[in-house]
mmCIF file of C-alpha atoms and ligand atoms in Angstrom:
data_model
loop_
_atom_site.group_PDB
_atom_site.id
_atom_site.type_symbol
_atom_site.label_atom_id
_atom_site.label_comp_id
_atom_site.label_asym_id
_atom_site.label_seq_id
_atom_site.Cartn_x
_atom_site.Cartn_y
_atom_site.Cartn_z
ATOM 1 C CA MET A 3 0.000 0.000 0.000
ATOM 2 C CA SER A 4 1.155 3.555 -0.677
ATOM 3 C CA VAL A 5 1.278 6.268 1.990
ATOM 4 C CA SER A 6 -1.953 7.745 0.607
ATOM 5 C CA ASP A 7 -3.757 4.345 0.745
ATOM 6 C CA ILE A 8 -2.657 3.994 4.380
ATOM 7 C CA LYS A 9 -3.803 7.515 5.146
ATOM 8 C CA GLU A 10 -7.253 6.732 3.697
ATOM 9 C CA SER A 11 -7.451 3.474 5.610
ATOM 10 C CA TYR A 12 -6.668 5.116 8.967
ATOM 11 C CA ASP A 13 -8.967 8.051 8.236
ATOM 12 C CA GLU A 14 -11.706 5.421 7.968
ATOM 13 C CA TYR A 15 -10.706 3.574 11.178
ATOM 14 C CA ALA A 16 -10.034 6.634 13.357
ATOM 15 C CA ASP A 17 -13.359 6.845 15.216
ATOM 16 C CA GLN A 18 -13.511 3.087 15.725
ATOM 17 C CA MET A 19 -9.965 3.043 17.156
ATOM 18 C CA ASP A 20 -10.886 5.876 19.481
ATOM 19 C CA ARG A 21 -14.022 4.056 20.720
ATOM 20 C CA PHE A 22 -12.080 0.858 21.461
ATOM 21 C CA GLU A 23 -9.180 2.552 23.210
ATOM 22 C CA TRP A 24 -10.338 1.112 26.554
ATOM 23 C CA ILE A 25 -9.452 -2.374 25.254
ATOM 24 C CA ASP A 26 -5.982 -1.103 24.379
ATOM 25 C CA SER A 27 -5.620 0.278 27.917
ATOM 26 C CA VAL A 28 -6.439 -3.118 29.409
ATOM 27 C CA ILE A 29 -4.137 -5.108 27.118
ATOM 28 C CA LEU A 30 -1.288 -2.749 26.244
ATOM 29 C CA GLY A 31 -1.478 -0.030 28.901
ATOM 30 C CA ARG A 32 1.218 -1.581 31.074
ATOM 31 C CA TYR A 33 3.669 -1.863 28.143
ATOM 32 C CA ARG A 34 3.064 1.742 27.144
ATOM 33 C CA ARG A 35 3.421 2.977 30.743
ATOM 34 C CA ALA A 36 6.628 0.985 31.312
ATOM 35 C CA ARG A 37 8.332 2.296 28.139
ATOM 36 C CA PHE A 38 7.006 5.841 27.939
ATOM 37 C CA GLY A 39 6.290 6.776 31.570
ATOM 38 C CA ASP A 40 9.715 8.278 32.336
ATOM 39 C CA VAL A 41 10.511 10.337 29.214
ATOM 40 C CA GLU A 42 11.449 13.978 29.715
ATOM 41 C CA GLY A 43 11.730 17.293 27.907
ATOM 42 C CA ARG A 44 10.675 17.740 24.286
ATOM 43 C CA VAL A 45 9.022 14.502 23.163
ATOM 44 C CA LEU A 46 7.979 13.444 19.639
ATOM 45 C CA ASP A 47 5.289 10.755 19.256
ATOM 46 C CA VAL A 48 5.728 9.399 15.700
ATOM 47 C CA ALA A 49 2.444 8.149 14.158
ATOM 48 C CA CYS A 50 0.625 9.185 17.326
ATOM 49 C CA GLY A 51 -2.753 8.006 15.972
ATOM 50 C CA THR A 52 -5.638 8.960 18.255
ATOM 51 C CA GLY A 53 -3.206 9.946 21.029
ATOM 52 C CA THR A 54 -3.306 6.637 22.880
ATOM 53 C CA ASN A 55 0.164 7.199 24.368
ATOM 54 C CA PHE A 56 -0.524 10.660 25.748
ATOM 55 C CA LYS A 57 -2.011 9.574 29.063
ATOM 56 C CA TYR A 58 1.105 7.516 29.880
ATOM 57 C CA LEU A 59 3.518 10.460 29.526
ATOM 58 C CA PRO A 60 4.638 12.604 32.468
ATOM 59 C CA ASP A 61 2.687 15.914 32.734
ATOM 60 C CA SER A 62 5.915 17.892 32.393
ATOM 61 C CA VAL A 63 6.766 16.912 28.793
ATOM 62 C CA ASP A 64 6.640 19.308 25.859
ATOM 63 C CA LEU A 65 4.722 17.055 23.455
ATOM 64 C CA VAL A 66 4.724 17.008 19.656
ATOM 65 C CA GLY A 67 2.720 14.344 17.791
ATOM 66 C CA ILE A 68 2.742 13.603 14.067
ATOM 67 C CA ASP A 69 0.558 11.331 11.970
ATOM 68 C CA ILE A 70 -0.349 10.956 8.299
ATOM 69 C CA SER A 71 -4.108 10.744 8.975
ATOM 70 C CA PRO A 72 -6.072 13.946 9.685
ATOM 71 C CA GLU A 73 -8.927 11.914 11.221
ATOM 72 C CA MET A 74 -6.579 10.171 13.658
ATOM 73 C CA LEU A 75 -5.145 13.600 14.519
ATOM 74 C CA ALA A 76 -8.658 14.993 15.095
ATOM 75 C CA ASN A 77 -9.175 12.317 17.768
ATOM 76 C CA ALA A 78 -5.694 13.010 19.169
ATOM 77 C CA THR A 79 -6.657 16.689 19.500
ATOM 78 C CA LYS A 80 -9.699 15.659 21.585
ATOM 79 C CA GLN A 81 -7.437 13.462 23.709
ATOM 80 C CA LEU A 82 -5.109 16.423 24.405
ATOM 81 C CA ALA A 83 -8.099 18.543 25.473
ATOM 82 C CA GLU A 84 -9.482 15.816 27.751
ATOM 83 C CA LEU A 85 -6.094 15.318 29.411
ATOM 84 C CA GLU A 86 -5.528 19.117 29.545
ATOM 85 C CA ILE A 87 -2.153 18.722 27.835
ATOM 86 C CA ASP A 88 -0.704 21.550 25.777
ATOM 87 C CA GLY A 89 0.683 19.476 22.870
ATOM 88 C CA ASN A 90 1.366 20.322 19.268
ATOM 89 C CA LEU A 91 0.033 17.963 16.554
ATOM 90 C CA LYS A 92 1.034 17.981 12.887
ATOM 91 C CA GLU A 93 0.090 16.054 9.770
ATOM 92 C CA MET A 94 3.361 14.600 8.451
ATOM 93 C CA ASP A 95 4.866 11.538 6.793
ATOM 94 C CA ALA A 96 7.096 9.735 9.307
ATOM 95 C CA GLN A 97 9.413 8.711 6.476
ATOM 96 C CA GLU A 98 10.410 12.364 5.983
ATOM 97 C CA LEU A 99 10.188 14.108 9.324
ATOM 98 C CA LYS A 100 10.183 17.866 8.932
ATOM 99 C CA PHE A 101 12.330 18.524 12.002
ATOM 100 C CA ALA A 102 15.969 19.505 12.284
ATOM 101 C CA ASP A 103 18.585 16.985 13.478
ATOM 102 C CA ASP A 104 18.764 16.577 17.283
ATOM 103 C CA SER A 105 15.404 18.302 17.952
ATOM 104 C CA PHE A 106 13.952 16.029 20.663
ATOM 105 C CA ASN A 107 14.977 14.639 24.048
ATOM 106 C CA ALA A 108 12.815 11.580 23.423
ATOM 107 C CA VAL A 109 11.227 10.040 20.333
ATOM 108 C CA ILE A 110 8.489 7.505 21.019
ATOM 109 C CA SER A 111 6.318 5.373 18.761
ATOM 110 C CA SER A 112 3.903 2.485 19.147
ATOM 111 C CA LEU A 113 2.261 -0.087 16.859
ATOM 112 C CA SER A 114 3.491 1.916 13.900
ATOM 113 C CA THR A 115 6.393 0.229 12.091
ATOM 114 C CA CYS A 116 3.921 -2.355 10.728
ATOM 115 C CA THR A 117 2.242 0.346 8.621
ATOM 116 C CA PHE A 118 5.159 2.312 7.147
ATOM 117 C CA PRO A 119 6.073 1.411 3.547
ATOM 118 C CA ASP A 120 9.743 1.868 4.585
ATOM 119 C CA PRO A 121 9.946 1.211 8.349
ATOM 120 C CA VAL A 122 13.765 1.175 8.403
ATOM 121 C CA ALA A 123 13.829 4.697 6.923
ATOM 122 C CA VAL A 124 11.460 5.837 9.687
ATOM 123 C CA LEU A 125 13.638 4.322 12.422
ATOM 124 C CA ARG A 126 16.627 6.202 10.963
ATOM 125 C CA GLU A 127 14.565 9.409 10.874
ATOM 126 C CA MET A 128 13.685 8.891 14.552
ATOM 127 C CA GLU A 129 17.390 8.625 15.344
ATOM 128 C CA ARG A 130 18.218 11.702 13.262
ATOM 129 C CA VAL A 131 15.742 13.972 15.080
ATOM 130 C CA CYS A 132 16.651 12.611 18.537
ATOM 131 C CA LYS A 133 19.396 14.387 20.474
ATOM 132 C CA PRO A 134 22.564 12.254 20.885
ATOM 133 C CA ASP A 135 21.979 12.110 24.651
ATOM 134 C CA GLY A 136 18.250 11.467 24.169
ATOM 135 C CA THR A 137 16.281 8.243 24.008
ATOM 136 C CA ILE A 138 14.112 6.404 21.463
ATOM 137 C CA ARG A 139 11.342 4.227 22.870
ATOM 138 C CA LEU A 140 9.204 1.777 20.920
ATOM 139 C CA VAL A 141 6.281 -0.511 21.705
ATOM 140 C CA GLU A 142 5.766 -2.671 18.619
ATOM 141 C CA HIS A 143 3.900 -5.801 17.653
ATOM 142 C CA GLY A 144 5.077 -8.769 15.596
ATOM 143 C CA ARG A 145 4.892 -12.510 15.085
ATOM 144 C CA SER A 146 3.992 -14.560 18.155
ATOM 145 C CA ASP A 147 6.539 -16.999 19.545
ATOM 146 C CA ILE A 148 3.701 -19.475 20.262
ATOM 147 C CA GLY A 149 3.496 -21.849 17.259
ATOM 148 C CA PRO A 150 -0.301 -22.046 16.663
ATOM 149 C CA MET A 151 -0.721 -18.330 17.224
ATOM 150 C CA ALA A 152 2.085 -17.523 14.756
ATOM 151 C CA LYS A 153 0.505 -19.915 12.239
ATOM 152 C CA TYR A 154 -2.840 -18.147 12.570
ATOM 153 C CA GLN A 155 -1.134 -14.760 12.095
ATOM 154 C CA GLU A 156 0.664 -16.034 8.994
ATOM 155 C CA TRP A 157 -2.538 -17.516 7.587
ATOM 156 C CA ARG A 158 -4.387 -14.182 8.007
ATOM 157 C CA ALA A 159 -1.437 -11.867 7.225
ATOM 158 C CA ASP A 160 -2.342 -10.986 3.628
ATOM 159 C CA ALA A 161 -6.039 -10.411 4.372
ATOM 160 C CA HIS A 162 -5.138 -8.318 7.420
ATOM 161 C CA TYR A 163 -2.740 -6.204 5.336
ATOM 162 C CA GLU A 164 -5.349 -5.682 2.576
ATOM 163 C CA LYS A 165 -7.912 -4.557 5.131
ATOM 164 C CA THR A 166 -5.794 -2.373 7.421
ATOM 165 C CA GLY A 167 -2.362 -1.761 5.862
ATOM 166 C CA CYS A 168 -0.776 -3.497 8.873
ATOM 167 C CA ARG A 169 1.909 -6.200 8.380
ATOM 168 C CA TRP A 170 1.217 -8.042 11.616
ATOM 169 C CA THR A 171 3.886 -10.752 11.182
ATOM 170 C CA GLN A 172 6.667 -8.234 10.608
ATOM 171 C CA GLU A 173 9.316 -8.697 13.289
ATOM 172 C CA PRO A 174 10.321 -5.392 14.967
ATOM 173 C CA ARG A 175 13.675 -6.742 16.239
ATOM 174 C CA GLU A 176 14.734 -7.380 12.640
ATOM 175 C CA LEU A 177 13.830 -3.820 11.621
ATOM 176 C CA VAL A 178 15.683 -2.259 14.543
ATOM 177 C CA SER A 179 18.736 -4.343 13.728
ATOM 178 C CA GLU A 180 18.538 -3.472 10.010
ATOM 179 C CA ALA A 181 18.358 0.228 10.905
ATOM 180 C CA GLY A 182 21.605 -0.215 12.892
ATOM 181 C CA LEU A 183 20.094 1.126 16.113
ATOM 182 C CA ASP A 184 21.764 0.574 19.458
ATOM 183 C CA VAL A 185 19.309 -1.254 21.741
ATOM 184 C CA ARG A 186 19.911 -0.561 25.412
ATOM 185 C CA ASN A 187 17.017 -2.584 26.741
ATOM 186 C CA THR A 188 14.263 -4.693 25.213
ATOM 187 C CA ASN A 189 11.602 -7.096 26.352
ATOM 188 C CA THR A 190 8.798 -9.144 24.893
ATOM 189 C CA GLY A 191 5.335 -9.986 26.195
ATOM 190 C CA LEU A 192 1.825 -11.047 25.287
ATOM 191 C CA PHE A 193 2.845 -14.430 23.822
ATOM 192 C CA GLY A 194 5.756 -12.813 21.986
ATOM 193 C CA THR A 195 3.510 -10.456 20.015
ATOM 194 C CA ILE A 196 4.668 -7.261 21.774
ATOM 195 C CA THR A 197 8.293 -6.112 21.865
ATOM 196 C CA THR A 198 9.389 -2.913 23.568
ATOM 197 C CA PHE A 199 12.711 -1.127 23.113
ATOM 198 C CA GLU A 200 14.831 1.519 24.754
ATOM 199 C CA ILE A 201 17.323 2.707 22.131
ATOM 200 C CA THR A 202 20.328 4.985 22.547
ATOM 201 C CA PRO A 203 20.938 7.131 19.463
ATOM 202 C CA ASN A 204 24.305 6.531 17.819
ATOM 203 C CA GLN A 205 26.681 9.478 17.841
ATOM 204 C CA ARG A 206 26.314 11.523 14.649
ATOM 205 C CA ASP A 207 29.703 10.472 13.175
ATOM 206 C CA GLN A 208 28.631 6.810 13.453
ATOM 207 C CA ARG A 209 25.299 7.299 11.653
HETATM 208 C C1 SAM B 8 -2.019 1.123 14.389
HETATM 209 S S1 SAM B 8 -2.007 2.853 14.409
HETATM 210 C C2 SAM B 8 -1.107 3.192 15.905
HETATM 211 C C3 SAM B 8 -1.444 4.544 16.468
HETATM 212 C C4 SAM B 8 -0.817 4.857 17.831
HETATM 213 N N1 SAM B 8 0.607 5.029 17.739
HETATM 214 C C5 SAM B 8 -1.167 3.802 18.844
HETATM 215 O O1 SAM B 8 -0.272 3.229 19.456
HETATM 216 O O2 SAM B 8 -2.372 3.562 19.043
HETATM 217 C C6 SAM B 8 -0.820 3.258 13.145
HETATM 218 C C7 SAM B 8 -0.733 4.769 12.888
HETATM 219 O O3 SAM B 8 0.331 5.030 11.970
HETATM 220 C C8 SAM B 8 -0.077 6.111 11.149
HETATM 221 N N2 SAM B 8 0.767 6.122 9.951
HETATM 222 C C9 SAM B 8 0.839 5.151 9.009
HETATM 223 N N3 SAM B 8 1.737 5.489 8.076
HETATM 224 C C10 SAM B 8 2.247 6.696 8.430
HETATM 225 C C11 SAM B 8 3.248 7.550 7.879
HETATM 226 N N4 SAM B 8 3.892 7.237 6.740
HETATM 227 N N5 SAM B 8 3.534 8.696 8.534
HETATM 228 C C12 SAM B 8 2.891 9.031 9.677
HETATM 229 N N6 SAM B 8 1.939 8.262 10.249
HETATM 230 C C13 SAM B 8 1.628 7.101 9.635
HETATM 231 C C14 SAM B 8 -1.537 5.819 10.887
HETATM 232 O O4 SAM B 8 -2.254 6.927 10.403
HETATM 233 C C15 SAM B 8 -1.986 5.362 12.285
HETATM 234 O O5 SAM B 8 -2.417 6.457 13.056
#
């Protein structure tokens, strides 16, 4: 799917995703809180969607969120208002972030690499805009490490991609490694389907 197909698809799903956010809180809330709950300073949420991560961030952060879908961003704007957070949301393609190098203390993203046409390029963009002493945090989904569950995912993968633009058997560890990122800490949960990362940006001369 192209970026514009994905944009259309998420424009269509935005209200539904917002309505079912309570299910996300029950299942994924603890992963989001554990990875994003201690970030500081100027924080970029890449592909922020309906703003699901916002409630897990400390009140003190200076938040910027980007997403390709205006409808997802409309829900994220409501989320900011409900949480009384003063964030700044922009429509933008994650593959070409319109921010200068070293702009953020923390770059976070969740359940997003599965939808980018070039996820490795996005991971490199995240590193570029993150300060060298900053941190990149990810909560991503992938193939289960439980055999029958992985088989089911593989069986449904093409149909799921056609419907949602999400490659749900894509393995986030492989992407992070291909992007050459320096993983400081990682863990996996929910039958191997969720992997979270704390990444230290490489120094600029090593990029
Ligand atoms: C599954 S949703 C995840 C949203 C949110 N991060 C969360 O954890 O709930 C994937 C998001 O990626 C966004 N997205 C997909 N491709 C994008 C791109 N090239 N640039 C920016 N956002 C993109 C979609 O619009 C959608 O909001």
